[in-house]
Tab-separated table of C-alpha atoms and ligand atoms in Angstrom:
chain	number	residue	atom	x	y	z
A	1	MET	CA	130.730	-51.957	-50.731
A	2	SER	CA	131.280	-48.590	-49.018
A	3	LYS	CA	128.872	-47.548	-46.291
A	4	SER	CA	127.221	-44.720	-48.194
A	5	LEU	CA	126.735	-46.804	-51.303
A	6	ASN	CA	125.163	-49.449	-49.165
A	7	ASP	CA	122.913	-46.822	-47.517
A	8	TRP	CA	121.861	-45.709	-50.912
A	9	LYS	CA	121.158	-49.271	-52.063
A	10	GLU	CA	118.960	-49.744	-49.017
A	11	THR	CA	117.241	-46.467	-49.777
A	12	LEU	CA	116.447	-47.609	-53.276
A	13	GLU	CA	115.115	-50.856	-51.916
A	14	ASP	CA	113.036	-48.863	-49.420
A	15	LEU	CA	111.581	-46.994	-52.363
A	16	GLY	CA	110.285	-50.319	-53.619
A	17	VAL	CA	112.294	-50.197	-56.809
A	18	MET	CA	112.519	-53.693	-58.258
A	19	GLY	CA	113.852	-55.402	-61.335
A	20	LEU	CA	116.431	-54.766	-63.950
A	21	VAL	CA	115.126	-53.000	-67.034
A	22	PRO	CA	117.694	-52.335	-69.753
A	23	GLU	CA	117.728	-48.946	-71.431
A	24	PRO	CA	115.546	-49.096	-74.559
A	25	PRO	CA	117.400	-48.717	-77.842
A	26	ALA	CA	117.451	-45.183	-79.241
A	27	SER	CA	114.922	-46.176	-81.898
A	28	LEU	CA	112.360	-46.936	-79.186
A	29	GLN	CA	112.982	-43.760	-77.254
A	30	VAL	CA	111.656	-41.719	-80.133
A	31	LEU	CA	107.998	-41.187	-80.919
A	32	PRO	CA	107.188	-43.272	-83.972
A	33	ASN	CA	105.236	-40.632	-85.912
A	34	ASN	CA	105.587	-36.934	-86.569
A	35	VAL	CA	109.185	-36.872	-85.487
A	36	THR	CA	111.566	-34.349	-86.904
A	37	ILE	CA	115.035	-33.132	-86.196
A	38	HIS	CA	114.758	-29.667	-84.741
A	39	GLN	CA	117.711	-27.614	-85.847
A	40	GLN	CA	116.404	-24.077	-85.542
A	41	ALA	CA	117.399	-21.705	-82.776
A	42	PRO	CA	114.368	-19.928	-81.265
A	43	LYS	CA	113.234	-16.761	-82.975
A	44	SER	CA	112.026	-14.989	-79.875
A	45	PRO	CA	112.441	-11.229	-80.416
A	46	ASP	CA	114.549	-10.474	-77.402
A	47	VAL	CA	116.175	-13.685	-76.362
A	48	ALA	CA	119.966	-13.626	-76.379
A	49	ILE	CA	121.345	-17.108	-76.003
A	50	THR	CA	124.998	-17.991	-75.524
A	51	PRO	CA	125.995	-19.772	-78.744
A	52	ARG	CA	126.526	-23.463	-78.257
A	53	ARG	CA	126.589	-26.506	-80.432
A	54	GLN	CA	123.388	-27.233	-82.316
A	55	SER	CA	120.986	-29.773	-80.851
A	56	ALA	CA	119.784	-32.554	-83.095
A	57	THR	CA	117.376	-34.313	-80.747
A	58	ARG	CA	114.462	-35.964	-82.479
A	59	VAL	CA	111.231	-34.515	-81.138
A	60	LYS	CA	107.733	-33.738	-82.325
A	61	GLU	CA	107.660	-30.290	-83.862
A	62	PRO	CA	105.777	-27.874	-81.579
A	63	ALA	CA	102.874	-25.858	-82.907
A	64	PRO	CA	103.815	-22.440	-84.356
A	65	TRP	CA	104.389	-20.050	-81.491
A	66	LYS	CA	104.439	-16.300	-81.219
A	67	ALA	CA	106.323	-15.163	-78.133
A	68	PRO	CA	104.608	-12.381	-76.163
A	69	THR	CA	106.124	-8.918	-76.253
A	70	ASP	CA	104.918	-7.975	-72.748
A	71	PRO	CA	108.152	-7.776	-70.639
A	72	GLU	CA	106.406	-9.443	-67.698
A	73	LYS	CA	105.657	-12.479	-69.844
A	74	ASN	CA	108.877	-12.389	-71.841
A	75	PRO	CA	111.547	-10.438	-69.935
A	76	SER	CA	114.290	-9.069	-72.160
A	77	SER	CA	117.846	-10.310	-71.906
A	78	GLN	CA	118.753	-6.922	-70.472
A	79	LEU	CA	116.146	-7.249	-67.698
A	80	VAL	CA	117.452	-10.719	-66.870
A	81	ALA	CA	121.065	-9.517	-66.904
A	82	ASN	CA	120.120	-6.646	-64.568
A	83	CYS	CA	119.020	-9.088	-61.858
A	84	ASN	CA	121.861	-9.158	-59.378
A	85	ASN	CA	120.581	-11.817	-57.044
A	86	LEU	CA	118.396	-14.914	-57.217
A	87	ASP	CA	115.350	-13.300	-55.583
A	88	ALA	CA	115.397	-10.450	-58.080
A	89	LEU	CA	115.758	-12.937	-60.911
A	90	ASN	CA	112.841	-15.018	-59.652
A	91	ALA	CA	110.668	-11.914	-59.346
A	92	CYS	CA	111.651	-10.868	-62.870
A	93	ILE	CA	110.914	-14.192	-64.599
A	94	CYS	CA	108.201	-15.906	-62.546
A	95	ARG	CA	105.353	-14.721	-64.804
A	96	CYS	CA	107.170	-15.871	-67.943
A	97	GLU	CA	105.146	-17.115	-70.894
A	98	ALA	CA	107.928	-16.801	-73.434
A	99	CYS	CA	107.337	-20.380	-74.587
A	100	PRO	CA	104.132	-22.431	-74.700
A	101	LEU	CA	104.880	-24.211	-71.402
A	102	GLY	CA	104.110	-21.085	-69.376
A	103	ALA	CA	100.400	-21.124	-70.111
A	104	GLY	CA	100.066	-24.721	-68.901
A	105	ARG	CA	101.842	-24.500	-65.576
A	106	ILE	CA	100.342	-24.457	-62.101
A	107	LYS	CA	103.513	-23.061	-60.529
A	108	PHE	CA	106.755	-21.694	-61.897
A	109	VAL	CA	109.637	-23.800	-60.566
A	110	PHE	CA	112.565	-21.433	-60.191
A	111	GLY	CA	114.986	-23.688	-58.284
A	112	GLU	CA	116.212	-23.750	-54.723
A	113	GLY	CA	119.184	-24.184	-52.459
A	114	SER	CA	122.166	-22.179	-51.339
A	115	PRO	CA	122.848	-19.042	-53.405
A	116	GLU	CA	126.521	-19.795	-52.757
A	117	ALA	CA	126.404	-23.489	-53.549
A	118	ARG	CA	129.631	-25.046	-54.817
A	119	MET	CA	127.666	-27.924	-56.299
A	120	MET	CA	124.650	-27.277	-58.519
A	121	PHE	CA	122.371	-29.988	-59.909
A	122	VAL	CA	120.547	-29.407	-63.178
A	123	GLY	CA	117.555	-31.553	-64.114
A	124	GLU	CA	115.203	-31.510	-67.065
A	125	GLY	CA	112.011	-29.811	-65.946
A	126	PRO	CA	109.240	-29.971	-63.363
A	127	GLY	CA	106.944	-32.982	-63.174
A	128	SER	CA	103.463	-32.938	-61.696
A	129	ASP	CA	104.584	-32.827	-58.029
A	130	GLU	CA	106.999	-30.004	-58.766
A	131	ASP	CA	104.311	-28.134	-60.723
A	132	ILE	CA	101.988	-28.312	-57.726
A	133	MET	CA	104.635	-27.427	-55.133
A	134	GLY	CA	106.637	-24.892	-57.142
A	135	ARG	CA	109.831	-26.643	-56.029
A	136	PRO	CA	112.288	-28.769	-58.006
A	137	PHE	CA	112.673	-32.496	-57.434
A	138	VAL	CA	110.008	-33.112	-54.812
A	139	GLY	CA	108.474	-36.257	-56.348
A	140	ARG	CA	109.874	-39.795	-56.405
A	141	ALA	CA	112.920	-38.818	-58.419
A	142	GLY	CA	113.439	-35.970	-55.963
A	143	ALA	CA	113.323	-38.344	-52.990
A	144	LEU	CA	116.079	-40.320	-54.643
A	145	LEU	CA	118.073	-37.175	-55.416
A	146	ASP	CA	117.782	-36.192	-51.739
A	147	LYS	CA	119.193	-39.571	-50.721
A	148	MET	CA	122.027	-39.185	-53.179
A	149	ILE	CA	122.864	-35.760	-51.749
A	150	LEU	CA	122.668	-37.175	-48.226
A	151	ALA	CA	124.959	-40.024	-49.224
A	152	LEU	CA	127.519	-37.328	-50.054
A	153	LYS	CA	127.003	-36.060	-46.494
A	154	LEU	CA	125.459	-32.883	-47.840
A	155	THR	CA	121.977	-31.449	-47.498
A	156	ARG	CA	119.668	-29.911	-50.053
A	157	SER	CA	120.228	-26.505	-48.515
A	158	GLU	CA	123.986	-26.747	-49.148
A	159	VAL	CA	123.653	-27.377	-52.885
A	160	TYR	CA	121.495	-25.748	-55.548
A	161	ILE	CA	118.895	-27.573	-57.647
A	162	ALA	CA	117.390	-26.203	-60.849
A	163	ASN	CA	116.085	-27.387	-64.184
A	164	ILE	CA	116.516	-26.638	-67.861
A	165	VAL	CA	112.863	-25.528	-68.108
A	166	LYS	CA	110.961	-23.870	-65.254
A	167	CYS	CA	107.469	-24.960	-66.266
A	168	ARG	CA	106.095	-28.462	-66.551
A	169	PRO	CA	105.999	-29.960	-70.047
A	170	PRO	CA	102.623	-31.638	-70.686
A	171	ASP	CA	102.569	-35.353	-69.848
A	172	ASN	CA	106.109	-34.954	-68.505
A	173	ARG	CA	107.489	-35.132	-72.016
A	174	THR	CA	111.017	-33.973	-72.796
A	175	PRO	CA	111.074	-30.212	-73.372
A	176	HIS	CA	111.312	-29.288	-77.048
A	177	PRO	CA	114.635	-27.662	-77.971
A	178	LEU	CA	112.689	-24.459	-78.680
A	179	GLU	CA	111.252	-24.449	-75.143
A	180	ALA	CA	114.593	-25.342	-73.628
A	181	GLN	CA	116.530	-22.709	-75.549
A	182	THR	CA	113.949	-20.050	-74.675
A	183	CYS	CA	114.157	-20.868	-70.958
A	184	ILE	CA	117.852	-21.662	-70.614
A	185	ARG	CA	118.855	-17.988	-70.338
A	186	TYR	CA	117.239	-18.064	-66.867
A	187	LEU	CA	119.319	-21.062	-65.838
A	188	ILE	CA	122.414	-19.399	-67.267
A	189	ARG	CA	121.749	-16.299	-65.175
A	190	GLN	CA	121.267	-18.542	-62.117
A	191	ILE	CA	124.653	-20.146	-62.821
A	192	GLU	CA	126.263	-16.713	-63.273
A	193	LEU	CA	124.868	-15.564	-59.928
A	194	ILE	CA	125.640	-18.726	-57.962
A	195	LYS	CA	129.031	-19.381	-59.595
A	196	PRO	CA	129.091	-23.050	-58.582
A	197	ALA	CA	132.442	-24.845	-58.640
A	198	VAL	CA	130.772	-27.761	-60.391
A	199	LEU	CA	127.565	-28.581	-62.218
A	200	VAL	CA	126.023	-32.039	-62.109
A	201	GLY	CA	123.770	-32.576	-65.103
A	202	LEU	CA	121.030	-35.110	-64.493
A	203	GLY	CA	120.211	-37.029	-67.640
A	204	ALA	CA	120.077	-36.339	-71.346
A	205	THR	CA	118.240	-33.007	-71.440
A	206	PRO	CA	120.812	-30.793	-69.686
A	207	LEU	CA	123.503	-32.561	-71.721
A	208	ARG	CA	121.609	-31.621	-74.881
A	209	ASP	CA	120.679	-28.076	-73.954
A	210	LEU	CA	123.469	-26.836	-71.712
A	211	ILE	CA	126.411	-28.678	-73.262
A	212	GLY	CA	125.116	-29.168	-76.803
A	213	ILE	CA	125.548	-32.939	-76.992
A	214	PRO	CA	122.282	-34.242	-78.434
A	215	SER	CA	122.444	-37.862	-77.313
A	216	GLY	CA	124.503	-40.552	-75.627
A	217	ILE	CA	124.135	-39.846	-71.902
A	218	THR	CA	124.819	-43.469	-70.965
A	219	LYS	CA	128.193	-43.327	-72.752
A	220	ILE	CA	129.102	-39.724	-71.916
A	221	ARG	CA	128.211	-39.869	-68.243
A	222	GLY	CA	131.207	-39.683	-65.979
A	223	THR	CA	133.286	-37.670	-68.464
A	224	TRP	CA	133.975	-34.041	-67.603
A	225	GLN	CA	132.432	-31.436	-69.889
A	226	VAL	CA	132.382	-27.632	-69.684
A	227	ALA	CA	129.214	-25.546	-69.367
A	228	LYS	CA	129.393	-21.967	-70.579
A	229	ALA	CA	127.355	-19.361	-68.719
A	230	GLY	CA	128.227	-15.891	-69.962
A	231	GLU	CA	131.889	-15.402	-69.123
A	232	LEU	CA	131.935	-18.409	-66.833
A	233	GLU	CA	133.128	-21.860	-67.770
A	234	VAL	CA	131.982	-24.392	-65.199
A	235	PRO	CA	133.097	-28.043	-65.003
A	236	TYR	CA	130.077	-30.175	-65.815
A	237	MET	CA	129.649	-33.787	-64.767
A	238	PRO	CA	126.960	-35.573	-66.767
A	239	THR	CA	125.274	-38.398	-64.903
A	240	LEU	CA	122.107	-40.453	-65.136
A	241	HIS	CA	118.792	-38.911	-64.113
A	242	PRO	CA	117.340	-40.265	-60.844
A	243	ALA	CA	114.124	-41.129	-62.705
A	244	TYR	CA	116.209	-43.342	-64.996
A	245	LEU	CA	117.647	-45.055	-61.930
A	246	LEU	CA	114.158	-45.667	-60.610
A	247	ARG	CA	113.341	-47.467	-63.861
A	248	ASN	CA	116.700	-49.174	-64.348
A	249	TYR	CA	117.736	-50.513	-61.013
A	250	SER	CA	120.988	-52.148	-61.981
A	251	LYS	CA	124.055	-52.323	-59.818
A	252	GLU	CA	126.076	-50.862	-62.702
A	253	ALA	CA	123.829	-47.802	-63.026
A	254	ARG	CA	123.866	-47.127	-59.285
A	255	GLN	CA	127.613	-47.575	-59.093
A	256	ALA	CA	128.097	-45.293	-62.096
A	257	VAL	CA	126.034	-42.477	-60.598
A	258	TRP	CA	127.744	-42.835	-57.261
A	259	GLU	CA	131.154	-42.534	-58.920
A	260	ASP	CA	130.013	-39.467	-60.899
A	261	LEU	CA	128.724	-37.763	-57.755
A	262	GLN	CA	131.891	-38.495	-55.836
A	263	ALA	CA	134.000	-37.100	-58.682
A	264	ALA	CA	131.859	-33.951	-58.726
A	265	GLN	CA	132.086	-33.562	-54.972
A	266	LYS	CA	135.852	-33.944	-55.106
A	267	LYS	CA	136.113	-31.307	-57.855
A	268	ALA	CA	133.945	-28.981	-55.757
A	269	GLU	CA	136.206	-29.634	-52.763
A	270	LEU	CA	133.232	-30.259	-50.540
B	1	URA	N1	112.710	-34.303	-62.867
B	1	URA	C1	113.443	-33.219	-63.217
B	1	URA	O1	114.250	-33.286	-64.144
B	1	URA	N2	113.274	-32.108	-62.519
B	1	URA	C2	112.429	-32.000	-61.502
B	1	URA	O2	112.341	-30.930	-60.911
B	1	URA	C3	111.690	-33.146	-61.163
B	1	URA	C4	111.845	-34.284	-61.851
């Protein structure tokens, strides 16, 4: 076993992660009642979204939602496009309430890292620690992500970390496609500004919302995809979410993620 993989294994053990829990079958990952297949693009009045394949993730249908027209709470695509750096973008979107998640947040979680990062990680959305801190990946999954980045001999400040949605979904549920597709224009602008050489998608949600593949992360991980952000086409490496690794501490899963990260690092020439 290579030194860094071993370091990482020890790190996981330090985190007190025990046991081997197989991934539940798809039928058990879905809420038993009130589930529907959401196939509608959002109808927000001024939300231009790069066309991508339709999601078909089974989720509870959100309550009817009327997006605000106030540009502070729902900045137009033009306002977002006019932001020429990450600080301007953050200032433009940090009061967003364009989807129902905005009203429930403590803090808006914009993302952080190097504005010139060659490697950019994309997660799902803030959890409770992130909501309190206003920073991505600062809870248990974040501690593991930090160790993974360190195992690559990189630091958090050399990469960029962001999420599909910038506000915490209640009870840490998966963001609804409507929420994700309303928010993703902000992530797309972040990608356009950073121009990373490679994106690492953590788990099923970025695969669904950024790539348009609605399921199958455990099979698709490790296979190069392409993320479109405006004119840019960025190589995208799907891998398992660190929270999944915390629940499924198998040698295979750890090895798989390590291989995915190394492939991404190599592509980024870091
Ligand atoms: N999980 C995510 O996907 N993102 C975070 O920021 C934290 C946990």
